Short mmCIF file of C-alpha atoms and ligand atoms in Angstrom, two decimals:
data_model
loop_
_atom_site.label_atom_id
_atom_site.label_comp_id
_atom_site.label_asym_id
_atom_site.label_seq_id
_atom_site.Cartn_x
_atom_site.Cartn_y
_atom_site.Cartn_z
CA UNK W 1 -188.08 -158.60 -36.15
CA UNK W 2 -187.29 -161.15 -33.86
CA UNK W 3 -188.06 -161.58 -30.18
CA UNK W 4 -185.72 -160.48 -27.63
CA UNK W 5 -184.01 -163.60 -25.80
CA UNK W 6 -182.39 -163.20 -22.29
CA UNK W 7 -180.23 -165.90 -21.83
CA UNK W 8 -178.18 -168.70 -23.59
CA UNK W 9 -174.71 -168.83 -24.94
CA UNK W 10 -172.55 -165.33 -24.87
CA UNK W 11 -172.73 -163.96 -27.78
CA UNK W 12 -170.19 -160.92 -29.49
CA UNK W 13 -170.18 -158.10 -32.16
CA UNK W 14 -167.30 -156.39 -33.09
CA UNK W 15 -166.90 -153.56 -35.10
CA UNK W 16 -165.57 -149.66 -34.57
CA UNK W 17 -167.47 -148.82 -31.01
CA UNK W 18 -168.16 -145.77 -28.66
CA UNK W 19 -169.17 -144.80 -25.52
CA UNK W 20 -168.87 -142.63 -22.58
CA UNK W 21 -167.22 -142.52 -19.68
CA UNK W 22 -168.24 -139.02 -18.80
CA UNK W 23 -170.31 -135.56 -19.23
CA UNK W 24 -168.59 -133.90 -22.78
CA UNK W 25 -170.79 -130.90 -22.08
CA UNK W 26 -167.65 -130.68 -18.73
CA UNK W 27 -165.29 -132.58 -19.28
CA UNK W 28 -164.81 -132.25 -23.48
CA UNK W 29 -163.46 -135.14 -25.84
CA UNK W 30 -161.94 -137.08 -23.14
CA UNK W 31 -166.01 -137.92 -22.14
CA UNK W 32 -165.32 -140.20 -24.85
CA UNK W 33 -164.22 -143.74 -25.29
CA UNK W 34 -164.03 -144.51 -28.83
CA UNK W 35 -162.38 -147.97 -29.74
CA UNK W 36 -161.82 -147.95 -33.58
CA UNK W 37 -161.83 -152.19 -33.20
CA UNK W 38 -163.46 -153.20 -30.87
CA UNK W 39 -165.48 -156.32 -29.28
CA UNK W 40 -168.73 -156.49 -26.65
CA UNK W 41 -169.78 -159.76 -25.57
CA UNK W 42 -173.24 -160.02 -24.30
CA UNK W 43 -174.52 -162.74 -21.98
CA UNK W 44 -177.95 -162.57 -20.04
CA UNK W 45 -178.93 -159.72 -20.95
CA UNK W 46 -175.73 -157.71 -20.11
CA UNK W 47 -173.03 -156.59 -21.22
CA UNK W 48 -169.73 -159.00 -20.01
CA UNK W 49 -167.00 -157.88 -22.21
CA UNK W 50 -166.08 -154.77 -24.28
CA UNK W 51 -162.62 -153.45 -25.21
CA UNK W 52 -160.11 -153.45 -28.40
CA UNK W 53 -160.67 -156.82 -30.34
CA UNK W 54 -156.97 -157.67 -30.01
CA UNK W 55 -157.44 -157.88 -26.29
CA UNK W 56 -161.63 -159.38 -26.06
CA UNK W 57 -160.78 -161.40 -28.82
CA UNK W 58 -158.26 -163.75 -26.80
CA UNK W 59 -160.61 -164.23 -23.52
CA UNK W 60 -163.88 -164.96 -25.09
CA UNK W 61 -165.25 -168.24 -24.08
CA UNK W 62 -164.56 -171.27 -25.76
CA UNK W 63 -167.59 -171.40 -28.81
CA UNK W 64 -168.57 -167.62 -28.77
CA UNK W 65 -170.03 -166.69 -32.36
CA UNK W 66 -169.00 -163.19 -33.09
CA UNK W 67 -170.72 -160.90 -35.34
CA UNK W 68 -168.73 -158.88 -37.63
CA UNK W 69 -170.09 -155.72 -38.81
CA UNK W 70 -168.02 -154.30 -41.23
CA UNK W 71 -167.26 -150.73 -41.50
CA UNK W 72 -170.17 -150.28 -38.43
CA UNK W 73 -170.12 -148.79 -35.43
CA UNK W 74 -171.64 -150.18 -32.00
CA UNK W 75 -172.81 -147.41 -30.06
CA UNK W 76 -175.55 -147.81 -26.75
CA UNK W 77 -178.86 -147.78 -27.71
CA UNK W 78 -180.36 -144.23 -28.40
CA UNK W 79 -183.17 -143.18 -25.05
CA UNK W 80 -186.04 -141.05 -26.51
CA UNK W 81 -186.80 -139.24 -23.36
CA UNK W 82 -190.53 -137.91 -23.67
CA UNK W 83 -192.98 -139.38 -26.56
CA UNK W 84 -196.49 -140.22 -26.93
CA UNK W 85 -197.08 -143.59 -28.63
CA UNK W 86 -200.77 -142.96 -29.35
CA UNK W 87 -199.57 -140.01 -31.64
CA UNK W 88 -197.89 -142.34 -34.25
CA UNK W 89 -200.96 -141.26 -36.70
CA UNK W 90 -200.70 -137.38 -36.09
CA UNK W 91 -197.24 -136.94 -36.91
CA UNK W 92 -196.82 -134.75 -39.94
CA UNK W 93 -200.16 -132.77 -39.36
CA UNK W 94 -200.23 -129.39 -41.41
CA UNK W 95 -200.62 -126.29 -40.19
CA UNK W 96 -201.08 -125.67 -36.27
CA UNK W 97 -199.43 -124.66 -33.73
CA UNK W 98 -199.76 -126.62 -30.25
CA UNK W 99 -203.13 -125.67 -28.35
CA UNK W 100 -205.38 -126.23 -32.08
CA UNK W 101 -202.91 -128.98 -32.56
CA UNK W 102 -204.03 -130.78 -29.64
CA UNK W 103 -207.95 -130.07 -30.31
CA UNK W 104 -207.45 -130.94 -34.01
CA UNK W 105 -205.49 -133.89 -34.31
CA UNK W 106 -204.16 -134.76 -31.27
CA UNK W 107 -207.34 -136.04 -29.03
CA UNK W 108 -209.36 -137.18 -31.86
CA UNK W 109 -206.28 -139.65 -32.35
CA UNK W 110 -206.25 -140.44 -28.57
CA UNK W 111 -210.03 -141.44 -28.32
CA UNK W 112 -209.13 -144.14 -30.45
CA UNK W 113 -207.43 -146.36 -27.95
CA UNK W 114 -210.30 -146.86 -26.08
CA UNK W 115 -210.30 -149.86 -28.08
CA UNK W 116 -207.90 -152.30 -26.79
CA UNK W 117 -206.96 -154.14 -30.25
CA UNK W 118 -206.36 -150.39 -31.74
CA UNK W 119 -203.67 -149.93 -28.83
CA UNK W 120 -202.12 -153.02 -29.40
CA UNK W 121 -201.28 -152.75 -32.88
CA UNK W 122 -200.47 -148.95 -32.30
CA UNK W 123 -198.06 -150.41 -29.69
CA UNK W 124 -196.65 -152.95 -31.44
CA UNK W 125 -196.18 -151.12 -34.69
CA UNK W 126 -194.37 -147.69 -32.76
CA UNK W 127 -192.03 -149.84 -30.62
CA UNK W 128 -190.91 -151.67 -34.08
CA UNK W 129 -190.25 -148.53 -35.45
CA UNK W 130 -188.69 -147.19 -32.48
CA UNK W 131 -186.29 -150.59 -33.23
CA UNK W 132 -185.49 -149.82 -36.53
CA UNK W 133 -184.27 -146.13 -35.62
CA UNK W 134 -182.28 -147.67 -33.15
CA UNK W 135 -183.99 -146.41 -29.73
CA UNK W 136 -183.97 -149.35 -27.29
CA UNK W 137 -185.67 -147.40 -24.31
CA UNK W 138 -188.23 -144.59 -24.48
CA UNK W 139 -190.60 -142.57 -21.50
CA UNK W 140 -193.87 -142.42 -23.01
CA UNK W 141 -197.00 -141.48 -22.26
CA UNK W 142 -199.78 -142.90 -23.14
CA UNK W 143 -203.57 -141.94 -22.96
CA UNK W 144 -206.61 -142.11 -20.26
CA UNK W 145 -207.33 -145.41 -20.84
CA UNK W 146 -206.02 -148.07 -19.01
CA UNK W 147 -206.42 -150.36 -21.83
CA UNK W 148 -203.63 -148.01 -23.64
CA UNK W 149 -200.99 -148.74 -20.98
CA UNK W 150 -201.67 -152.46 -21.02
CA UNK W 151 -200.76 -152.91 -24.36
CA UNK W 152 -198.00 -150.68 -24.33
CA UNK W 153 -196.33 -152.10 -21.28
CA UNK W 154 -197.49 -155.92 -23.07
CA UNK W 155 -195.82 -155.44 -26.16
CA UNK W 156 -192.51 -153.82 -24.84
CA UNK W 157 -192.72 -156.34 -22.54
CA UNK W 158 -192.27 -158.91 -25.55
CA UNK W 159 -189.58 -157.36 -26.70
CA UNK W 160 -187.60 -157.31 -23.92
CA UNK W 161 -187.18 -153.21 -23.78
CA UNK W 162 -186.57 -151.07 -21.12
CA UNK W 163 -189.15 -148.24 -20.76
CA UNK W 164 -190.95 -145.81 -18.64
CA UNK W 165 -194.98 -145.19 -19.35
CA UNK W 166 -198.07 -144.55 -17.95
CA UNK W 167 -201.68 -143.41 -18.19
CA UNK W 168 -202.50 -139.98 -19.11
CA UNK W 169 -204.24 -137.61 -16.63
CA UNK W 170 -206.57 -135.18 -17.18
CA UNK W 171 -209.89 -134.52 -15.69
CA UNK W 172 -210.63 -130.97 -17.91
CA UNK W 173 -210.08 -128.95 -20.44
CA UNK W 174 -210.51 -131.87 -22.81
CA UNK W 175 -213.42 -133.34 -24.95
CA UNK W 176 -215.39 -135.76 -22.49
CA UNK W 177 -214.23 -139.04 -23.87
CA UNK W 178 -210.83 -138.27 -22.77
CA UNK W 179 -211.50 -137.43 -19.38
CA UNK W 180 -211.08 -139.09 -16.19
CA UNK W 181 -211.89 -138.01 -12.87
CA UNK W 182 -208.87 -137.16 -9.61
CA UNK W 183 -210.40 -140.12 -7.99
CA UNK W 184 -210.61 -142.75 -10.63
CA UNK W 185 -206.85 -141.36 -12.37
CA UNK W 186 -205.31 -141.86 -9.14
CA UNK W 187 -207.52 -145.50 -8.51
CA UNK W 188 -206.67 -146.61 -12.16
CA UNK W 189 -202.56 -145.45 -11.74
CA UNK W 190 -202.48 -147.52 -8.86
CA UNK W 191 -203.76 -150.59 -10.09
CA UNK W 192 -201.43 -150.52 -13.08
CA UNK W 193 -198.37 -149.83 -10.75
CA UNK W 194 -199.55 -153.05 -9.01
CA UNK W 195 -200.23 -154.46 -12.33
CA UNK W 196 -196.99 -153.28 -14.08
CA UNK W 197 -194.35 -151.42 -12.50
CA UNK W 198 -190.79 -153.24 -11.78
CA UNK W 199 -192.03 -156.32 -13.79
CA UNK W 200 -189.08 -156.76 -16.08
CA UNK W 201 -187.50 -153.88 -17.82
CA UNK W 202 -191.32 -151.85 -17.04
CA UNK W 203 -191.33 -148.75 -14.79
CA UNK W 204 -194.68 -147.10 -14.07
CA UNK W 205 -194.91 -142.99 -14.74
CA UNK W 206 -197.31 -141.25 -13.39
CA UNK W 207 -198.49 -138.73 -15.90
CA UNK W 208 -200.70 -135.56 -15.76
CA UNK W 209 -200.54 -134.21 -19.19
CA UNK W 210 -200.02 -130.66 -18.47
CA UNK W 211 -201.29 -128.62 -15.71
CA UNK W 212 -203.83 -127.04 -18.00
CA UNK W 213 -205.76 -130.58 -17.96
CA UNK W 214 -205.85 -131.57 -15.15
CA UNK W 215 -207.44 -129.81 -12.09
CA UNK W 216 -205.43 -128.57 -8.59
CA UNK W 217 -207.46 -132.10 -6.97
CA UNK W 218 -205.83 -134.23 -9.90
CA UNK W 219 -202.33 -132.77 -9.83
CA UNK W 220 -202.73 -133.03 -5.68
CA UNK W 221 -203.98 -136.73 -6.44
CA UNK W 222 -200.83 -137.48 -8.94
CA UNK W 223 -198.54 -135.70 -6.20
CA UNK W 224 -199.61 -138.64 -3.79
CA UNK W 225 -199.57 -141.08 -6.25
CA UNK W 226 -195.99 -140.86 -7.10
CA UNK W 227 -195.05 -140.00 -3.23
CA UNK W 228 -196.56 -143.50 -2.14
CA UNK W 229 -195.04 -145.80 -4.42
CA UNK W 230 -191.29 -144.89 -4.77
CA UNK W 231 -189.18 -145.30 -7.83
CA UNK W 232 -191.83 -144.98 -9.94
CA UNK W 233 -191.66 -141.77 -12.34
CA UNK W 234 -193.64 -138.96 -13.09
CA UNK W 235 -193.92 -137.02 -16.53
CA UNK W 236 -195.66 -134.29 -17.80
CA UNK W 237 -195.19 -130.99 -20.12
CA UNK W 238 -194.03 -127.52 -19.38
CA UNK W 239 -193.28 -123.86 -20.76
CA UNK W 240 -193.46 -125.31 -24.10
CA UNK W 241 -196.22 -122.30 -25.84
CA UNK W 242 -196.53 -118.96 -24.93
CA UNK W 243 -200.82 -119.47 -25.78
CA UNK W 244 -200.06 -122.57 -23.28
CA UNK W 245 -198.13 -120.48 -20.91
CA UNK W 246 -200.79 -117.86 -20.78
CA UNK W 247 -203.77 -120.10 -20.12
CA UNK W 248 -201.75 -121.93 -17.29
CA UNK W 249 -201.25 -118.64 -15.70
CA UNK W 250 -205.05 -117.78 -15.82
CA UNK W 251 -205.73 -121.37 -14.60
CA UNK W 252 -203.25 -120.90 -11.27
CA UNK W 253 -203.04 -117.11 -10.27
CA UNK W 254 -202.36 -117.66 -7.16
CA UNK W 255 -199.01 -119.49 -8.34
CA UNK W 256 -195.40 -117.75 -8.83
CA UNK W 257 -194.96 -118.88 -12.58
CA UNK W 258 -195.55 -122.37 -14.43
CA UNK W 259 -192.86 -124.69 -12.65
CA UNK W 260 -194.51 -123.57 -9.35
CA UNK W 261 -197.68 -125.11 -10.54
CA UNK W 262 -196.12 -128.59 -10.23
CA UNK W 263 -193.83 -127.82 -7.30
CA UNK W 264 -196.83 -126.93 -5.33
CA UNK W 265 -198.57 -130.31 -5.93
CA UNK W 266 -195.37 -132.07 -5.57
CA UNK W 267 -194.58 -132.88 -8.93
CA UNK W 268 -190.86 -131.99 -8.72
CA UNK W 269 -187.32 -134.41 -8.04
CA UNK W 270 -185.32 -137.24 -8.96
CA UNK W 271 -187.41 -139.52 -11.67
CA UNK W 272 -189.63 -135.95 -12.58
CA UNK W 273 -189.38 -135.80 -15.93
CA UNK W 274 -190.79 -132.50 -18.13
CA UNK W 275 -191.08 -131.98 -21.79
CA UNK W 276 -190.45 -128.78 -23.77
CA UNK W 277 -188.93 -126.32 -20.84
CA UNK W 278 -188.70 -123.47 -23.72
CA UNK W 279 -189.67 -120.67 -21.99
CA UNK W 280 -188.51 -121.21 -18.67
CA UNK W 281 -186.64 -118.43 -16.77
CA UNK W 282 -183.31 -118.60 -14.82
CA UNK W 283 -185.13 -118.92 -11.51
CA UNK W 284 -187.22 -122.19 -12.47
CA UNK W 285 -183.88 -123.63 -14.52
CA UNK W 286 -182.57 -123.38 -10.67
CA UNK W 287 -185.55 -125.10 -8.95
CA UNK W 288 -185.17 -127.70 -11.50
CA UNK W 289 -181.56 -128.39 -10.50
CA UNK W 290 -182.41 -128.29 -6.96
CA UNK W 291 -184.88 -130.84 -7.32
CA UNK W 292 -183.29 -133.20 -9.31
CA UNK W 293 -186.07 -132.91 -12.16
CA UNK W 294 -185.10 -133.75 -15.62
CA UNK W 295 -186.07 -131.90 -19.09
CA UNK W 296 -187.04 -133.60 -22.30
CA UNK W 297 -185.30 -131.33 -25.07
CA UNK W 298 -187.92 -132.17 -28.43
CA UNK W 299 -186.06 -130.00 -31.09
CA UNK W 300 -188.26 -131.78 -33.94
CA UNK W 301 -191.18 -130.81 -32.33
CA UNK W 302 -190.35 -127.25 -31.22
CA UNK W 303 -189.46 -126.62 -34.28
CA UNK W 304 -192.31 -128.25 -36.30
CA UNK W 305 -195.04 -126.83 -33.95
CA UNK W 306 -193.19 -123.05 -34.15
CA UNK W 307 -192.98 -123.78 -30.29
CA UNK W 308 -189.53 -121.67 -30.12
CA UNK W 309 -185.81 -122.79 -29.42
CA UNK W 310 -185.00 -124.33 -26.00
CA UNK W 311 -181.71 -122.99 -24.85
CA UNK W 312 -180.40 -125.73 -23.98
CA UNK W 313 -176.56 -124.26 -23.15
CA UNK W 314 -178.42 -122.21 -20.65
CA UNK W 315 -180.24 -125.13 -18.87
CA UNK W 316 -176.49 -126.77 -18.82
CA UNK W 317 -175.23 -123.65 -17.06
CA UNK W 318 -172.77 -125.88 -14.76
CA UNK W 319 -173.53 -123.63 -11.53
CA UNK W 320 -176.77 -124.99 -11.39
CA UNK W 321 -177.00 -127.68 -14.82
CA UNK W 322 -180.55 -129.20 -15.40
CA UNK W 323 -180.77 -132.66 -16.35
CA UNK W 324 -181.58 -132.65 -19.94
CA UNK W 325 -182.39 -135.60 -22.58
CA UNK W 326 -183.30 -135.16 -26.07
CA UNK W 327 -186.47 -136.64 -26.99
CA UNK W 328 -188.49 -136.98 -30.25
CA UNK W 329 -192.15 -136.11 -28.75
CA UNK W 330 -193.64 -138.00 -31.62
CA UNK W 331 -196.19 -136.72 -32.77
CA UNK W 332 -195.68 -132.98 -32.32
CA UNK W 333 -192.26 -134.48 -32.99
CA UNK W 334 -191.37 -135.68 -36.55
CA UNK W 335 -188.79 -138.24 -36.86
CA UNK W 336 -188.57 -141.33 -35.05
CA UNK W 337 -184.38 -141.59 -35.27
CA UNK W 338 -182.28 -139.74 -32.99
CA UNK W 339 -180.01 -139.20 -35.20
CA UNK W 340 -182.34 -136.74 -37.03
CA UNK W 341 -183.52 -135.48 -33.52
CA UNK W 342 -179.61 -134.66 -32.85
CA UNK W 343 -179.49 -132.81 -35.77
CA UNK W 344 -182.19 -130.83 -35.06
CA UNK W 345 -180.77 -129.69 -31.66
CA UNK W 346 -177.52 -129.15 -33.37
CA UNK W 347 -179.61 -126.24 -35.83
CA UNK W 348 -181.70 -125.26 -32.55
CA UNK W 349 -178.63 -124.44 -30.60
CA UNK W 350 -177.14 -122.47 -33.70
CA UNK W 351 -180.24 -120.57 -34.17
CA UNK W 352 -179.04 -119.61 -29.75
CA UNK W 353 -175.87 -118.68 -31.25
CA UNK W 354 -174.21 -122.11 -29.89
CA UNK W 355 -173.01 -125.23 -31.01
CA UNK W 356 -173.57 -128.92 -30.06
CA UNK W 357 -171.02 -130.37 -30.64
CA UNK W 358 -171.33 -134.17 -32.04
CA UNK W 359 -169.72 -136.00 -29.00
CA UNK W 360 -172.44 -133.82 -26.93
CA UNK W 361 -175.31 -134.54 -28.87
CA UNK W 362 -174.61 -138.65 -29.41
CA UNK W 363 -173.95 -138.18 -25.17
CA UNK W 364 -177.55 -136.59 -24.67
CA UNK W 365 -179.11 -139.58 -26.62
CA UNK W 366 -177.39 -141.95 -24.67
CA UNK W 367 -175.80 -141.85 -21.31
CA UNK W 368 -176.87 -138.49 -20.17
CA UNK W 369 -180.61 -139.14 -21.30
CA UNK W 370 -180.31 -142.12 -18.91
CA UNK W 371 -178.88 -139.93 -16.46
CA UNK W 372 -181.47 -137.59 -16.60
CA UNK W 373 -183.75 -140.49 -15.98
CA UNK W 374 -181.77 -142.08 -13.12
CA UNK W 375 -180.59 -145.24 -15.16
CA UNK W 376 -177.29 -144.27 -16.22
CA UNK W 377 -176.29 -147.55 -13.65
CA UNK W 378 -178.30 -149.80 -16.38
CA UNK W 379 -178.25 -148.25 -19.73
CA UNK W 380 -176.39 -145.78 -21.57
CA UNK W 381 -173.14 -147.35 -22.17
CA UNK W 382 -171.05 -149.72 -23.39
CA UNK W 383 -169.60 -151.72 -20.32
CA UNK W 384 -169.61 -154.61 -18.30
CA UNK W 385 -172.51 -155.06 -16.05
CA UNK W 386 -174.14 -152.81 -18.44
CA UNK W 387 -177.90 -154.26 -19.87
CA UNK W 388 -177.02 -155.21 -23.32
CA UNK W 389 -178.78 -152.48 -25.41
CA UNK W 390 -176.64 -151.60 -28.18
CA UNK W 391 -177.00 -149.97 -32.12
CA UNK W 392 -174.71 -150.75 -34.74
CA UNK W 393 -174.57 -147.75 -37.07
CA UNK W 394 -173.80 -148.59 -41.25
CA UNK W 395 -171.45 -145.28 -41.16
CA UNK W 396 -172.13 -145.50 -45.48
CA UNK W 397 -175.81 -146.31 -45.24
CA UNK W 398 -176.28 -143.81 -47.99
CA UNK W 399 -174.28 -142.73 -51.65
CA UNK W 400 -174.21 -138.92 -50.21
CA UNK W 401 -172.98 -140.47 -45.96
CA UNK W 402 -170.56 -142.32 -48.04
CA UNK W 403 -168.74 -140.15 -50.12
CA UNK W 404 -168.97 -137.61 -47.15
CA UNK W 405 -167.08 -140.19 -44.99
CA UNK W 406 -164.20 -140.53 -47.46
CA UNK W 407 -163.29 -136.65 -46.34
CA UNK W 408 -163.10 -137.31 -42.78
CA UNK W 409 -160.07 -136.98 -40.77
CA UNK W 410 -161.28 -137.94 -37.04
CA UNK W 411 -164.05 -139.83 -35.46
CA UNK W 412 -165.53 -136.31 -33.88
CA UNK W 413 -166.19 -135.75 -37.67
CA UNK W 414 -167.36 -138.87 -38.46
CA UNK W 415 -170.38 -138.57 -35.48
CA UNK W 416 -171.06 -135.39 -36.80
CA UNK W 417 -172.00 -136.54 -40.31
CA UNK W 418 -173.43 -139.39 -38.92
CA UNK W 419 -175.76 -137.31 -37.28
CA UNK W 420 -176.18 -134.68 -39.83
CA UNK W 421 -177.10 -137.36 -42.94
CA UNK W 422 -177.85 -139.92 -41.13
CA UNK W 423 -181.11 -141.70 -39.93
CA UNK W 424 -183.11 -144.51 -39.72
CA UNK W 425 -181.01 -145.89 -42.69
CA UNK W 426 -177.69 -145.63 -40.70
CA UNK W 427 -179.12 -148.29 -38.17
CA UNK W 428 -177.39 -151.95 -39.43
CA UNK W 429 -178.91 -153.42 -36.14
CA UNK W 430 -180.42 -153.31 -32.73
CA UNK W 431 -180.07 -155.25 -29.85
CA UNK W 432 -182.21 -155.72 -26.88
CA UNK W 433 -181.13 -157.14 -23.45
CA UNK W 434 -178.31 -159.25 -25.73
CA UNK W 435 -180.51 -159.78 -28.53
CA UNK W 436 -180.96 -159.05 -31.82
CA UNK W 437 -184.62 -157.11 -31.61
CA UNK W 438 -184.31 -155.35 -35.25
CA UNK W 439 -182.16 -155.83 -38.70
CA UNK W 440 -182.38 -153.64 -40.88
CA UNK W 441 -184.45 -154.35 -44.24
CA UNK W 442 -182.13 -156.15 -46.68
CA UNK W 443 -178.94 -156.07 -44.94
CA UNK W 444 -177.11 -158.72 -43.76
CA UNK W 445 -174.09 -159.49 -41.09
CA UNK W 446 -170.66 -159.99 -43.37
N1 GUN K 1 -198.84 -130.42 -24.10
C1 GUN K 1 -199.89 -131.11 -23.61
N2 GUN K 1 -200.10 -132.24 -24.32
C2 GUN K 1 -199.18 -132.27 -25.29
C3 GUN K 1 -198.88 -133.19 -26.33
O1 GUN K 1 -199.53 -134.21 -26.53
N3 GUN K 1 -197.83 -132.86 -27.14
C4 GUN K 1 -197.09 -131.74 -26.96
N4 GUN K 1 -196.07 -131.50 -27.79
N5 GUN K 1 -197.36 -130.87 -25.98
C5 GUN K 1 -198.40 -131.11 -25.16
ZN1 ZN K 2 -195.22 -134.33 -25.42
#
């Protein structure tokens, strides 16, 4: 693992390359811009170059090293829309579903990172992995501690990555060393937007967990938060348990349903960002559109905490389409890769009696995640002007990828193995603002 650099010499890669242009969920295979030879050139930070080698190849200035990654394929780096660093220890915890979860695992874990050198190794050591997978940008949240969101912003700071994170909200509901109050959560989010927020690739998120944790003062308090210091985000969890669902209910009678919780304080519009959305009905799927607000699909973790299948076809409906990205919720979630989180939404949406199709699901981990979280002008594709966040994907990083390769006729089939076998494995290399931020383990360039 190296540092992320952001300036110097140009450099290149070249190898097979995609990216789109467009929404494949509307528009179909032409969404697509696949190059089977093909050359980016990376300066600053950016992107200055991409197209067929036989083209880049004869404008790249004088001295440009190029990379050549043979039988690879340069892709944008993967966005992991919703995830909670602090979790990296609880993923692959037996036997509950989300509410005992939480109590079980989940805020014993949290408590932890009270302690400042605890949430800077945590930080360091989840951002690395995140590398290795081949996610260059992620929204996370992190937990009531200030001390949490310092390191995490400090050490993806260091790396050069773009991401979205803030301190986690909630004033009940929770054991006592996890709580903080509407006043101070509002006082503390406000001094680390001061402290953080639009300092190099770092946006601030202002984060009440869910609304069963925070009370109607703390959600109006994050409402006002977010409304006085614009561009800034705001993330939280929704319709995810039908225990969950139940006990918000209770909590806000006087409220039409769950998304009316949030709208009421609001929590809702561009840069709104919501995990789960399971159990939403057709009516809140609208106010969502309305509003701008995005969903975090988390098939791993819907699946692994028995939370149910998000119908994600439905949420796409293109009379009134959500926003959706696909996110690994680590550590109700269970892989790191998006590749294996792709393949999980590709079994969730055939469990709905739909299929993803591969083009779709490599779109939702790239350019329409960043569109769901308004930076679809900065990441998400491969293109000049474009921050230089790339993956390069070994397409035979395994014996069983490999000989499943050899029988495919198309690149459509290729992504869909890719995404099917593949995983943290498949990634050769990622690059961060231009630079190489992660190789993986043994490899090397040919
Ligand atoms: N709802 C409230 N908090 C959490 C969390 O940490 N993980 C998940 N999956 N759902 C939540
Ligand atoms: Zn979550």
């Amino acid at each position: 693992m190296t540092q992320a650099v952001h300036c110097g010499a140009p450099i290149a890669i070249r190898a097979a390359a995609i990216t789109f242009t467009g929404d494949p969920f509307t528009v179909g295979a032409s969404a697509m811009h696949y190059e089977s030879d093909a050359i980016v050139v990376m300066s600053d930070g950016r992107i200055v170059d991409f197209g067929a080698a036989s083209s880049v190849a004869s404008r790249l200035p004088v001295g440009t090293e190029v990379t050549r990654y043979t039988g690879c394929l340069i892709s944008a780096g993967f966005i992991d829309a919703h995830v909670h660093y602090p979790q990296t220890s609880v993923i692959a915890s037996y036997g509950k579903q989300l509410l005992d979860w939480l109590n079980d695992y989940t805020f014993p874990a949290e408590a932890a990172f009270v302690d400042p050198a605890h949430a800077s190794e945590v930080a360091r050591f989840f951002l690395e992995e995140a590398l290795h997978a081949g996610t260059t940008s992620c929204a996370a949240f992190c937990t009531v501690h200030p001390e949490s969101v310092d390191a995490f912003f400090a050490a993806a700071q260091s790396l050069g990555m773009r991401v979205i994170a803030g301190k986690v909200l909630m004033d009940r509901n929770a054991p006592e060393a996890l709580l903080d109050s509407a006043r101070s959560g509002y006082d503390q989010g406000k001094a680390l937007i001061a402290r953080w927020h639009d300092r190099d690739r770092l946006s601030y998120c202002v984060t009440p967990r869910f609304a069963a944790t925070s009370s109607p003062e703390q959600l109006d308090a994050a409402g006002a938060l977010w409304r006085e210091h614009p561009g800034t985000y705001l993330q939280s969890h929704i319709a995810e348990n039908r225990g969950e669902i139940e006990w918000v209910r209770k909590l806000f009678p006087e409220r039409a349903g769950y998304l009316d919780v949030y709208d009421h304080f609001g929590l809702l519009g561009p840069r709104a960002i919501y995990g789960h959305g399971i159990w939403l009905s057709e009516s809140e799927f609208a106010r969502m559109h309305d509003t701008g607000t995005a969903i975090a699909h988390c098939p791993t973790s819907n699946t692994f905490l028995g939370s149910g299948l998000f119908r994600l076809h439905d949420a796409l409906k293109p009379s009134r389409a959500v926003r959706v990205a696909l996110a690994t919720d680590i550590g109700g979630g269970t892989r790191f890769s998006m590749l294996s989180t792709m393949h999980e939404a590709y079994k969730v949406a055939q469990l709905n009696g739909r299929s993803l199709t591969a083009l779709q699901a490599f779109y939702l981990a790239t350019r329409g995640g960043a569109r769901a979280l308004y930076m679809d002008d900065r990441v998400g594709s491969i293109a000049p002007g474009m921050e230089a966040d790339l993956v390069v994907l070994d397409l035979a990083s395994t014996r069983l990828i490999a000989e499943r390769m050899r029988h495919c006729e198309n690149i459509e089939q290729a992504l869909f193995v890719q995404m099917t076998l593949g995983d943290e494995r498949s990634v050769r290399a990622t690059y961060v603002a231009g630079a190489l931020a992660a190789v993986s383990p043994g490899r090397a360039t040919d």
